[in-house]
Coordinates of C-alpha atoms in Angstrom, one line a residue:
Chain H
M1 CA -16.0 -12.8 21.5
S2 CA -17.2 -10.6 18.7
L3 CA -16.0 -7.6 17.2
C4 CA -17.9 -4.3 17.3
V5 CA -17.4 -1.5 14.9
D6 CA -18.9 2.0 14.9
I7 CA -16.7 4.4 13.0
H8 CA -16.8 7.7 11.0
K9 CA -14.2 8.9 8.7
K10 CA -14.1 11.6 5.9
L11 CA -12.1 11.4 3.3
G12 CA -12.5 14.3 1.0
V13 CA -16.0 13.6 -0.7
F14 CA -16.2 10.2 0.4
S15 CA -17.6 9.3 4.1
L16 CA -17.3 5.9 5.8
D17 CA -19.9 5.6 8.2
M18 CA -19.9 2.3 9.7
Q19 CA -21.8 0.3 12.7
A20 CA -21.7 -3.4 12.8
E21 CA -21.1 -6.5 15.2
F22 CA -19.2 -9.2 13.7
P23 CA -19.4 -12.5 15.3
D24 CA -16.7 -15.4 15.8
A25 CA -18.0 -16.7 12.3
P26 CA -16.1 -15.8 9.2
T27 CA -18.0 -12.9 7.6
A28 CA -17.4 -11.7 4.0
I29 CA -17.4 -8.0 3.7
I30 CA -18.9 -7.3 0.5
G31 CA -19.4 -4.4 -1.9
A32 CA -18.2 -2.7 -5.1
S33 CA -15.2 -1.1 -5.3
G34 CA -14.6 2.3 -4.0
S35 CA -17.5 1.4 -1.3
G36 CA -14.8 1.5 2.0
K37 CA -14.6 -1.8 2.4
S38 CA -11.0 -1.9 2.6
L39 CA -10.9 1.0 4.4
L40 CA -13.2 -0.7 7.5
L41 CA -10.4 -3.3 7.6
R42 CA -7.8 -0.9 7.5
C43 CA -9.2 0.7 10.7
I44 CA -10.2 -2.4 12.7
A45 CA -6.3 -3.3 11.7
G46 CA -5.3 0.1 12.9
I47 CA -3.2 1.2 9.9
A48 CA -6.0 3.7 9.2
V49 CA -7.5 5.9 12.3
P50 CA -11.0 6.8 11.9
D51 CA -12.1 10.4 12.8
T52 CA -14.6 9.2 15.5
G53 CA -16.0 6.1 16.9
C54 CA -15.4 2.9 18.6
I55 CA -13.8 -0.5 17.8
A56 CA -13.6 -3.3 20.4
L57 CA -13.0 -6.8 20.4
G58 CA -14.9 -8.7 23.1
E59 CA -13.6 -6.3 26.5
K60 CA -10.5 -5.6 24.6
I61 CA -10.9 -1.5 23.3
W62 CA -8.9 -0.6 20.4
Y63 CA -10.2 2.7 19.5
D64 CA -12.4 5.3 21.3
S65 CA -11.9 8.5 20.1
T66 CA -13.9 9.9 23.1
K67 CA -11.8 8.2 25.3
H68 CA -8.6 9.1 23.2
I69 CA -7.6 5.4 22.9
S70 CA -6.2 4.1 19.9
V71 CA -4.2 0.8 20.7
P72 CA -1.4 0.7 17.6
P73 CA -1.4 -1.8 15.4
Q74 CA 1.3 -3.8 16.8
R75 CA -0.5 -4.6 20.0
R76 CA -4.1 -5.5 18.2
H77 CA -2.8 -8.5 17.1
A78 CA -4.8 -8.5 13.8
G79 CA -3.6 -10.5 10.8
Y80 CA -3.9 -8.8 8.0
L81 CA -3.4 -10.1 4.1
F82 CA -2.8 -7.4 2.0
Q83 CA -4.0 -7.3 -2.0
Q84 CA -1.0 -6.8 -3.6
Y85 CA 0.5 -9.2 -0.6
A86 CA 3.3 -6.5 0.5
L87 CA 6.0 -9.0 0.9
F88 CA 9.3 -7.8 2.0
E89 CA 11.6 -7.7 -1.4
N90 CA 14.8 -7.7 0.5
K91 CA 13.6 -10.9 2.5
T92 CA 13.7 -14.6 1.9
V93 CA 10.5 -16.6 1.8
A94 CA 11.8 -18.1 5.3
G95 CA 12.7 -14.8 6.6
N96 CA 9.1 -13.0 5.4
I97 CA 7.4 -15.7 7.3
M98 CA 9.4 -15.7 10.6
T99 CA 9.1 -11.8 10.4
G100 CA 5.8 -11.8 13.0
M101 CA 6.9 -14.5 15.2
R102 CA 7.9 -14.5 19.0
G103 CA 10.1 -16.9 21.2
T104 CA 13.6 -18.3 20.5
K105 CA 15.2 -18.6 17.2
Q106 CA 14.8 -22.2 17.5
E107 CA 11.0 -21.8 18.1
K108 CA 11.0 -19.4 15.2
Q109 CA 12.3 -22.1 13.3
Q110 CA 10.2 -24.6 13.7
A111 CA 7.1 -22.9 13.5
C112 CA 8.2 -21.7 10.4
T113 CA 8.9 -25.1 9.2
E114 CA 5.3 -26.2 9.9
L115 CA 4.2 -23.1 8.1
M116 CA 6.0 -23.9 4.9
Q117 CA 5.1 -27.3 4.7
R118 CA 1.6 -27.0 5.2
F119 CA 1.5 -23.9 2.5
Q120 CA 4.2 -26.5 0.2
L121 CA 6.7 -23.7 0.3
T122 CA 9.7 -26.0 1.8
A123 CA 11.6 -25.9 -1.3
L124 CA 11.3 -22.3 -1.7
A125 CA 12.3 -21.3 1.6
K126 CA 15.6 -19.4 0.1
H127 CA 13.7 -17.7 -2.7
R128 CA 13.2 -14.0 -2.6
P129 CA 9.4 -12.6 -3.5
A130 CA 10.4 -11.5 -6.9
Q131 CA 11.0 -15.2 -7.9
L132 CA 7.9 -16.0 -6.7
S133 CA 4.9 -16.8 -8.8
G134 CA 1.3 -15.0 -7.7
G135 CA 0.2 -18.0 -5.9
Q136 CA 3.2 -18.8 -3.9
K137 CA 3.2 -15.2 -2.9
Q138 CA -0.2 -15.5 -1.7
R139 CA 0.7 -18.5 0.3
T140 CA 3.8 -16.8 1.6
A141 CA 1.8 -13.9 2.8
L142 CA -0.7 -16.4 4.6
A143 CA 2.1 -18.0 6.2
R144 CA 3.5 -14.7 7.2
M145 CA 0.3 -13.6 8.7
L146 CA -0.4 -17.1 10.5
G147 CA 3.3 -16.9 11.8
A148 CA 2.3 -14.2 14.1
Q149 CA -0.8 -16.0 15.4
P150 CA -3.2 -12.9 14.9
E151 CA -6.4 -13.1 16.9
V152 CA -8.6 -11.8 14.2
L153 CA -7.8 -12.3 10.5
L154 CA -8.5 -9.7 8.0
L155 CA -8.6 -10.6 4.5
D156 CA -8.3 -7.9 1.7
E157 CA -9.6 -9.3 -1.6
P158 CA -7.1 -12.1 -1.5
F159 CA -8.0 -13.2 -4.9
S160 CA -7.9 -10.2 -6.9
A161 CA -4.2 -10.7 -8.2
L162 CA -4.8 -14.3 -9.1
D163 CA -6.1 -15.5 -12.4
T164 CA -8.9 -17.8 -12.4
Y165 CA -7.0 -21.2 -12.1
L166 CA -4.8 -20.2 -9.4
R167 CA -8.3 -18.8 -7.7
S168 CA -9.8 -21.9 -7.3
E169 CA -6.5 -23.4 -6.0
V170 CA -5.8 -20.9 -3.3
R171 CA -9.4 -20.7 -2.2
Q172 CA -9.3 -24.2 -0.8
Q173 CA -6.4 -23.2 1.1
M174 CA -8.2 -20.2 2.2
A175 CA -11.6 -22.1 3.2
E176 CA -9.2 -24.2 5.4
V177 CA -7.6 -21.3 7.3
L178 CA -10.9 -19.8 7.8
A179 CA -12.1 -23.1 9.1
S180 CA -9.5 -23.6 11.5
H181 CA -9.6 -20.1 12.9
V182 CA -11.9 -19.6 16.0
S183 CA -12.2 -16.1 16.3
V184 CA -13.3 -13.1 13.7
S185 CA -12.5 -13.4 10.4
L186 CA -13.5 -11.1 7.8
L187 CA -13.3 -11.3 4.3
V188 CA -13.2 -8.6 1.7
T189 CA -14.3 -9.4 -1.7
H190 CA -16.5 -8.1 -4.5
D191 CA -17.8 -11.5 -5.5
F192 CA -20.8 -12.7 -4.0
S193 CA -20.3 -16.2 -4.8
E194 CA -16.7 -16.2 -3.6
A195 CA -18.0 -15.3 -0.6
M196 CA -20.7 -17.9 -0.3
Q197 CA -18.1 -20.4 -0.7
L198 CA -15.9 -19.0 2.1
C199 CA -18.0 -17.3 4.9
P200 CA -21.7 -18.3 6.1
C201 CA -22.3 -14.7 6.7
A202 CA -21.9 -11.4 5.4
A203 CA -22.3 -7.4 5.3
V204 CA -22.9 -5.9 2.0
V205 CA -21.3 -2.3 2.1
S206 CA -22.2 0.4 -0.4
D207 CA -21.3 4.1 -0.3
G208 CA -19.2 4.0 2.7
R209 CA -22.0 2.3 5.0
I210 CA -23.2 -1.2 5.8
V211 CA -26.7 -1.8 4.3
E212 CA -27.1 -5.2 4.9
Q213 CA -25.9 -8.0 7.1
G214 CA -26.9 -11.5 7.4
K215 CA -26.4 -15.1 6.3
C216 CA -25.0 -15.6 2.6
M217 CA -28.1 -17.6 1.6
D218 CA -30.7 -15.2 3.0
L219 CA -29.3 -12.2 1.3
W220 CA -29.3 -14.1 -2.0
H221 CA -32.4 -15.2 -1.9
N222 CA -34.2 -12.3 -0.3
P223 CA -31.8 -9.2 -1.0
K224 CA -33.7 -5.8 0.8
T225 CA -31.6 -3.3 -0.7
R226 CA -30.6 -2.3 -4.2
A227 CA -26.7 -2.7 -3.4
C228 CA -27.0 -5.8 -2.2
A229 CA -29.2 -7.5 -4.9
E230 CA -26.8 -6.0 -7.8
L231 CA -24.1 -7.6 -6.0
T232 CA -25.6 -11.0 -6.2
G233 CA -25.9 -10.5 -10.2
M234 CA -29.4 -9.2 -10.1
R235 CA -29.2 -7.0 -13.5
N236 CA -33.0 -5.8 -13.9
F237 CA -34.1 -2.9 -12.2
F238 CA -37.7 -1.1 -12.6
P239 CA -39.5 1.6 -11.1
L240 CA -42.4 0.2 -9.3
P241 CA -45.3 -0.5 -10.8
D242 CA -48.7 0.7 -9.5
D243 CA -50.4 -2.5 -9.4
L244 CA -47.7 -4.0 -7.5
Q245 CA -49.7 -4.7 -4.0
T246 CA -47.4 -2.4 -1.7
E247 CA -47.5 0.8 0.6
K248 CA -43.7 1.1 -0.3
H249 CA -43.1 3.9 -2.5
G250 CA -40.4 6.3 -3.8
K251 CA -37.1 5.0 -3.0
Y252 CA -37.7 1.5 -3.5
C253 CA -37.9 -0.4 -7.2
L254 CA -38.6 -3.9 -8.4
G255 CA -35.9 -6.4 -9.3
I256 CA -35.9 -9.3 -11.1
R257 CA -32.7 -11.7 -11.9
P258 CA -32.3 -12.4 -15.4
E259 CA -32.5 -16.0 -14.8
D260 CA -36.4 -15.4 -13.3
F261 CA -38.0 -14.3 -16.3
R262 CA -40.2 -16.3 -18.2
P263 CA -42.8 -15.8 -21.0
A264 CA -45.4 -14.0 -19.9
R265 CA -48.8 -15.6 -19.4
E266 CA -52.6 -14.7 -18.9
G267 CA -53.1 -13.2 -15.6
D268 CA -49.7 -11.9 -15.0
A269 CA -49.9 -8.9 -13.1
V270 CA -46.9 -7.5 -14.7
T271 CA -45.4 -7.9 -17.9
F272 CA -42.5 -6.5 -19.9
S273 CA -42.6 -6.4 -23.7
G274 CA -40.6 -5.1 -26.5
M275 CA -37.9 -6.4 -29.0
V276 CA -35.1 -8.4 -28.6
Q277 CA -31.9 -6.5 -29.5
R278 CA -29.2 -8.6 -29.0
I279 CA -28.0 -12.1 -28.2
L280 CA -25.0 -12.9 -26.1
P281 CA -24.2 -16.6 -26.1
G282 CA -22.9 -18.3 -23.5
I283 CA -21.6 -21.9 -22.5
H284 CA -25.0 -23.3 -21.0
T285 CA -27.1 -20.2 -21.5
D286 CA -27.5 -17.4 -23.8
Q287 CA -28.1 -13.6 -22.5
V288 CA -31.2 -12.1 -24.5
V289 CA -31.0 -8.3 -24.5
I290 CA -34.5 -6.6 -24.9
Q291 CA -35.7 -3.1 -25.3
T292 CA -38.5 -2.4 -23.3
P293 CA -40.7 0.9 -22.6
Q294 CA -39.3 0.4 -19.0
G295 CA -35.6 0.0 -20.0
M296 CA -33.2 -2.3 -21.2
L297 CA -34.1 -5.8 -19.9
I298 CA -31.5 -9.1 -19.7
W299 CA -32.8 -12.4 -19.6
T300 CA -30.6 -15.7 -19.1
I301 CA -32.2 -18.2 -21.1
A302 CA -31.0 -21.8 -21.2
H303 CA -30.0 -23.4 -24.5
D304 CA -32.3 -26.5 -24.1
T305 CA -35.5 -24.1 -23.8
D306 CA -38.2 -24.9 -26.8
H307 CA -38.9 -21.5 -29.0
L308 CA -35.3 -19.6 -28.5
P309 CA -35.8 -15.8 -29.4
R310 CA -33.9 -14.4 -31.9
I311 CA -33.4 -10.8 -32.7
G312 CA -35.9 -8.9 -33.6
N313 CA -38.8 -10.7 -32.5
C314 CA -41.1 -8.7 -30.1
I315 CA -41.8 -11.1 -26.8
A316 CA -43.7 -10.5 -23.6
L317 CA -41.8 -11.3 -20.1
S318 CA -42.8 -11.7 -16.7
A319 CA -42.1 -13.9 -13.7
D320 CA -43.6 -15.9 -10.8
T321 CA -44.9 -13.7 -8.1
H322 CA -42.3 -14.6 -5.7
R323 CA -39.6 -14.1 -8.1
F324 CA -40.0 -10.1 -7.5
H325 CA -38.0 -8.3 -5.2
I326 CA -39.0 -5.3 -3.9
L327 CA -35.8 -3.1 -2.9
K328 CA -35.0 -0.4 -1.2
I329 CA -32.6 2.2 -3.2
D330 CA -29.6 3.3 -0.6
K331 CA -28.2 5.2 -3.6
T332 CA -28.9 8.6 -4.1
Chain O
M1 CA 54.7 19.8 -6.0
D2 CA 52.7 19.5 -2.7
I3 CA 49.9 17.0 -3.2
S4 CA 48.3 17.3 0.1
P5 CA 45.4 19.1 -1.3
L6 CA 44.2 15.4 -2.6
F7 CA 44.4 13.8 0.9
L8 CA 42.7 16.7 2.5
T9 CA 40.0 16.6 -0.3
L10 CA 39.3 13.2 0.2
K11 CA 39.1 13.2 3.7
I12 CA 36.8 16.2 4.0
A13 CA 34.3 14.9 1.1
L14 CA 34.1 11.5 2.7
T15 CA 33.5 13.0 6.1
A16 CA 31.3 15.2 4.7
T17 CA 29.3 12.7 2.8
A18 CA 29.1 10.4 5.9
C19 CA 27.4 13.5 7.7
S20 CA 24.8 14.0 4.9
V21 CA 23.9 10.3 4.5
V22 CA 23.1 10.1 8.1
L23 CA 21.6 13.4 8.2
G24 CA 19.7 13.1 5.3
I25 CA 18.2 9.7 6.0
G26 CA 16.7 11.1 9.1
A27 CA 15.7 13.9 7.9
A28 CA 13.6 12.4 5.0
W29 CA 12.1 10.1 7.4
L30 CA 11.1 12.8 10.0
V31 CA 9.8 15.0 7.1
L32 CA 8.1 12.5 5.4
R33 CA 6.0 12.0 9.1
L34 CA 5.2 15.5 9.7
R35 CA 1.6 16.0 9.6
R36 CA 1.7 20.2 9.3
G37 CA 4.4 22.1 7.7
Q38 CA 5.8 19.8 5.2
G39 CA 6.2 22.1 2.7
L40 CA 8.2 24.9 4.5
V41 CA 10.7 22.4 6.2
D42 CA 11.1 20.9 2.7
G43 CA 11.9 24.4 1.6
I44 CA 14.4 25.3 4.5
L45 CA 16.5 21.8 4.1
T46 CA 16.9 22.2 0.2
L47 CA 17.3 26.1 0.0
P48 CA 21.1 25.2 0.5
M49 CA 21.2 23.5 -3.0
V50 CA 19.4 26.2 -5.0
L51 CA 21.1 29.2 -3.2
P52 CA 24.7 30.4 -4.6
P53 CA 27.4 28.5 -2.4
T54 CA 29.1 32.0 -1.2
V55 CA 25.6 33.0 0.4
V56 CA 25.9 29.7 2.2
G57 CA 29.5 30.4 3.3
F58 CA 28.7 34.0 4.3
G59 CA 25.6 32.5 6.3
L60 CA 28.1 30.1 7.8
L61 CA 30.5 32.3 8.7
L62 CA 27.9 34.7 10.5
L63 CA 26.8 31.6 12.2
L64 CA 30.3 30.0 13.4
G65 CA 32.5 33.3 13.3
K66 CA 33.5 34.5 16.7
N67 CA 30.6 36.7 17.4
G68 CA 27.9 34.5 16.3
P69 CA 25.5 32.5 18.1
L70 CA 27.2 29.4 17.2
G71 CA 30.5 30.5 17.4
A72 CA 30.5 32.4 20.9
V73 CA 29.1 29.0 22.5
L74 CA 31.8 27.2 20.6
Q75 CA 34.6 29.9 21.5
A76 CA 33.5 29.5 25.4
V77 CA 34.7 25.9 25.4
D78 CA 37.8 26.9 23.4
I79 CA 36.7 25.7 20.1
S80 CA 37.3 27.8 16.9
V81 CA 36.2 26.1 13.5
I82 CA 36.3 29.0 11.1
F83 CA 39.8 28.7 8.9
T84 CA 40.0 24.8 10.3
P85 CA 39.5 21.7 8.3
A86 CA 36.4 21.1 10.5
A87 CA 34.9 24.2 8.6
G88 CA 35.6 22.5 5.5
V89 CA 33.5 19.6 6.4
I90 CA 30.9 21.7 7.5
A91 CA 30.8 23.8 4.3
S92 CA 30.7 20.8 2.4
T93 CA 28.4 19.1 4.4
V94 CA 25.7 21.8 4.3
V95 CA 25.8 22.0 0.5
A96 CA 25.7 18.0 -0.3
F97 CA 22.7 17.3 2.5
P98 CA 20.3 18.5 0.3
L99 CA 21.2 16.3 -2.5
M100 CA 20.9 13.2 -0.2
Y101 CA 17.7 14.4 1.3
R102 CA 15.9 14.9 -1.6
T103 CA 17.1 11.5 -3.3
V104 CA 16.1 9.4 -0.2
R105 CA 13.1 11.5 0.3
G106 CA 12.2 10.5 -2.8
A107 CA 13.0 6.9 -2.7
M108 CA 10.7 6.9 0.6
E109 CA 7.8 8.2 -1.2
Q110 CA 7.9 5.5 -3.6
L111 CA 8.2 2.7 -1.4
D112 CA 4.6 1.1 -0.9
P113 CA 3.0 2.3 2.1
D114 CA 1.4 -1.2 2.7
L115 CA 5.1 -2.6 3.3
A116 CA 5.2 -0.5 6.8
A117 CA 1.7 -1.2 7.5
A118 CA 2.5 -4.9 7.3
G119 CA 5.4 -4.4 9.2
R120 CA 3.0 -2.9 11.8
T121 CA 0.6 -5.6 11.9
L122 CA 3.1 -8.2 12.2
G123 CA 4.1 -6.4 15.6
M124 CA 7.6 -4.8 14.3
S125 CA 8.5 -1.7 16.3
E126 CA 8.7 1.4 14.5
W127 CA 12.4 1.4 14.6
K128 CA 12.8 -1.7 13.4
I129 CA 10.3 -1.0 10.6
F130 CA 12.9 1.7 9.6
V131 CA 15.7 -0.6 9.7
H132 CA 14.5 -3.6 8.2
I133 CA 11.6 -2.4 6.0
T134 CA 12.3 1.2 4.7
L135 CA 16.3 1.3 4.6
P136 CA 16.8 -2.1 2.5
G137 CA 13.6 -1.1 0.6
C138 CA 15.4 2.8 -0.3
T139 CA 18.8 1.1 -0.8
P140 CA 19.1 2.2 -4.5
G141 CA 17.9 5.7 -3.7
I142 CA 20.3 6.1 -0.8
A143 CA 23.4 4.5 -3.0
A144 CA 22.3 7.3 -5.7
G145 CA 22.4 10.0 -3.3
T146 CA 25.5 9.0 -1.6
V147 CA 26.9 9.5 -4.6
L148 CA 25.6 12.8 -5.8
A149 CA 26.5 14.1 -2.1
F150 CA 30.0 12.8 -2.7
A151 CA 30.8 14.4 -6.1
R152 CA 29.0 17.7 -4.8
A153 CA 31.4 17.9 -1.6
L154 CA 34.3 16.6 -3.7
G155 CA 33.9 19.8 -5.9
E156 CA 32.9 22.4 -2.9
F157 CA 34.5 25.6 -3.8
G158 CA 32.3 28.6 -2.6
A159 CA 31.0 28.2 1.0
T160 CA 34.4 26.1 1.6
I161 CA 36.8 29.1 0.7
M162 CA 34.7 31.5 2.6
I163 CA 34.8 29.9 5.8
A164 CA 37.3 27.6 5.9
G165 CA 39.7 29.6 3.6
N166 CA 42.7 28.8 1.1
I167 CA 45.6 27.7 3.7
P168 CA 48.3 25.1 1.7
G169 CA 48.6 22.3 3.6
K170 CA 45.7 23.0 6.0
T171 CA 42.8 23.9 4.4
Q172 CA 43.3 24.0 0.8
T173 CA 41.4 21.3 -1.0
M174 CA 41.5 20.5 -4.8
S175 CA 38.8 23.1 -5.9
V176 CA 40.5 25.8 -4.2
A177 CA 44.0 24.6 -5.4
I178 CA 42.8 25.2 -8.9
Y179 CA 41.5 28.5 -8.1
S180 CA 45.1 29.6 -6.9
A181 CA 47.3 27.8 -9.4
V182 CA 45.0 29.7 -12.0
Q183 CA 45.4 33.2 -10.1
A184 CA 48.9 32.8 -10.0
G185 CA 49.2 32.9 -13.8
K186 CA 49.6 30.9 -16.6
A187 CA 52.7 29.1 -15.6
H188 CA 50.9 26.9 -13.4
Y189 CA 47.9 26.2 -15.3
G190 CA 49.8 22.2 -15.6
E191 CA 48.8 22.3 -11.9
A192 CA 45.5 23.5 -12.2
A193 CA 44.8 20.9 -15.1
L194 CA 46.3 18.3 -12.6
W195 CA 43.6 18.9 -9.8
A196 CA 40.9 19.3 -12.4
G197 CA 41.5 15.7 -14.2
T198 CA 41.7 14.4 -10.4
I199 CA 38.4 15.6 -9.6
C200 CA 36.8 14.4 -12.9
V201 CA 38.3 11.2 -12.4
L202 CA 37.1 10.5 -9.0
S203 CA 33.8 11.7 -9.5
F204 CA 33.4 9.6 -12.7
A205 CA 34.9 6.6 -10.6
G206 CA 32.0 7.2 -7.9
M207 CA 29.4 7.1 -10.4
I208 CA 30.4 3.7 -12.1
A209 CA 31.0 2.2 -8.8
V210 CA 27.7 2.7 -7.6
N211 CA 26.0 1.8 -11.1
L212 CA 27.8 -1.4 -10.9
W213 CA 27.0 -2.2 -7.2
N214 CA 23.3 -1.2 -8.1
S215 CA 23.0 -3.7 -11.0
R216 CA 24.5 -6.5 -8.8
Y217 CA 22.1 -5.3 -6.2
V218 CA 19.1 -5.8 -8.5
R219 CA 20.3 -9.0 -9.5
R220 CA 20.7 -10.4 -6.3
K221 CA 17.2 -9.3 -5.3
E222 CA 15.8 -10.7 -8.0
G223 CA 17.8 -14.1 -6.9
K224 CA 19.5 -14.5 -9.9
P225 CA 23.4 -15.7 -9.7
R226 CA 26.0 -13.0 -10.2

């Protein structure tokens, strides 16, 4: 069963305009902040309503503006994990988890006990959200979402409110949840490596539109748009040089990863030369900032390289041709 | 000395407060769900707070009097509210209601909208969300509004004297009794002072009680021992 989305919504100057089909596998929705990825999730859950379009899970139509159908969120059975958790402050951990459950009181308690065990919350059953740490709140919110037995999982930046250490801990749990969920699950994030760890597929969102969709690996190795390339950590973009053999002109640019640069050799078609302005030290690599006529350039260089550059050095860089990425500029 | 104004005032003020609480919460919830005309409805509901009480009283007199639209309907079923304690309750409610409405509305607006959204995705009905999420989330605001409304109802004078009158033992509340005592001359100033003091004490006690309750509520919510 797949989730089909084709929605349009205007919010002031921002407009959301998305068409996509999400398969059963976990899919990451990757985009910069303000790109509309959370709004997409809200429209799917039914807690925001698009202006026009349709949303359908398999045969079930959730929203169709032409037929005036808008199924309320209560009947969509879409589990939503909120960025700030949205736990009910006046209820205990157990009370929160049981909120979305159906069945007799005994069944609910049974299911709640199991979920609390699974998410290491048993000792905290009677605590209130105000007494919990960030990780505990996150786990409570996850358990509460799963308690309602949702068909679709919608996770809105689940790690954004956690510090680095907790992040990796919760990530394990999230990977397990995503792996055991059989239907559509969407994970909103702005971190490409996070997406790669948790989801085989991804959709890249930029400025209210889905600009690329595919396997995470393919998107990483072969980004087609600048928006996607930026999210994968590409930092260097240049106007397309004339001597690069291609018919593509105008709204395209050349992108090179900071780690793909190497000193220029004879016969390189495209070289960038300039003066080293700054060196930002790192643990395994340094970032060298070079001012070139084509603009600022960032070169990531491993510590074990011979002849590390120094500030003030004039150097010429290039990259292997298969490291050149020709990218569509989707932003105006 | 006749102490009936004390009990009458308490009865009227408590009834009016109860009415304001129910109406205020309901109105706040409804107004926030309005798609259009929120500003207009809000203005109308807040008007009794900013108008002179005599204007409110005059309006109520026209509405509820024998020839008024509502008064005529009530007359038909043989009910007359003008110059009865019921009129006192109506006057106090109308004047106290905006305080409740505004405070609760503020509290509801402060509430994280994701909480209600979470309730919806978890399958809770709108009514359940209102009772189990919105109301508990606004409890401090409701408490504050209740105290303000109670204090306002306790001291209501202008609208009350216009539609409930000043009938000793029947509609004479404390604030009206103060006015009567002062009118009766210097010899009755002691009586006026007594009622004035009583109102001060009652209002102050109400504030303190709610503050105490509020700090206990916050501690309980944070799970700390009392």
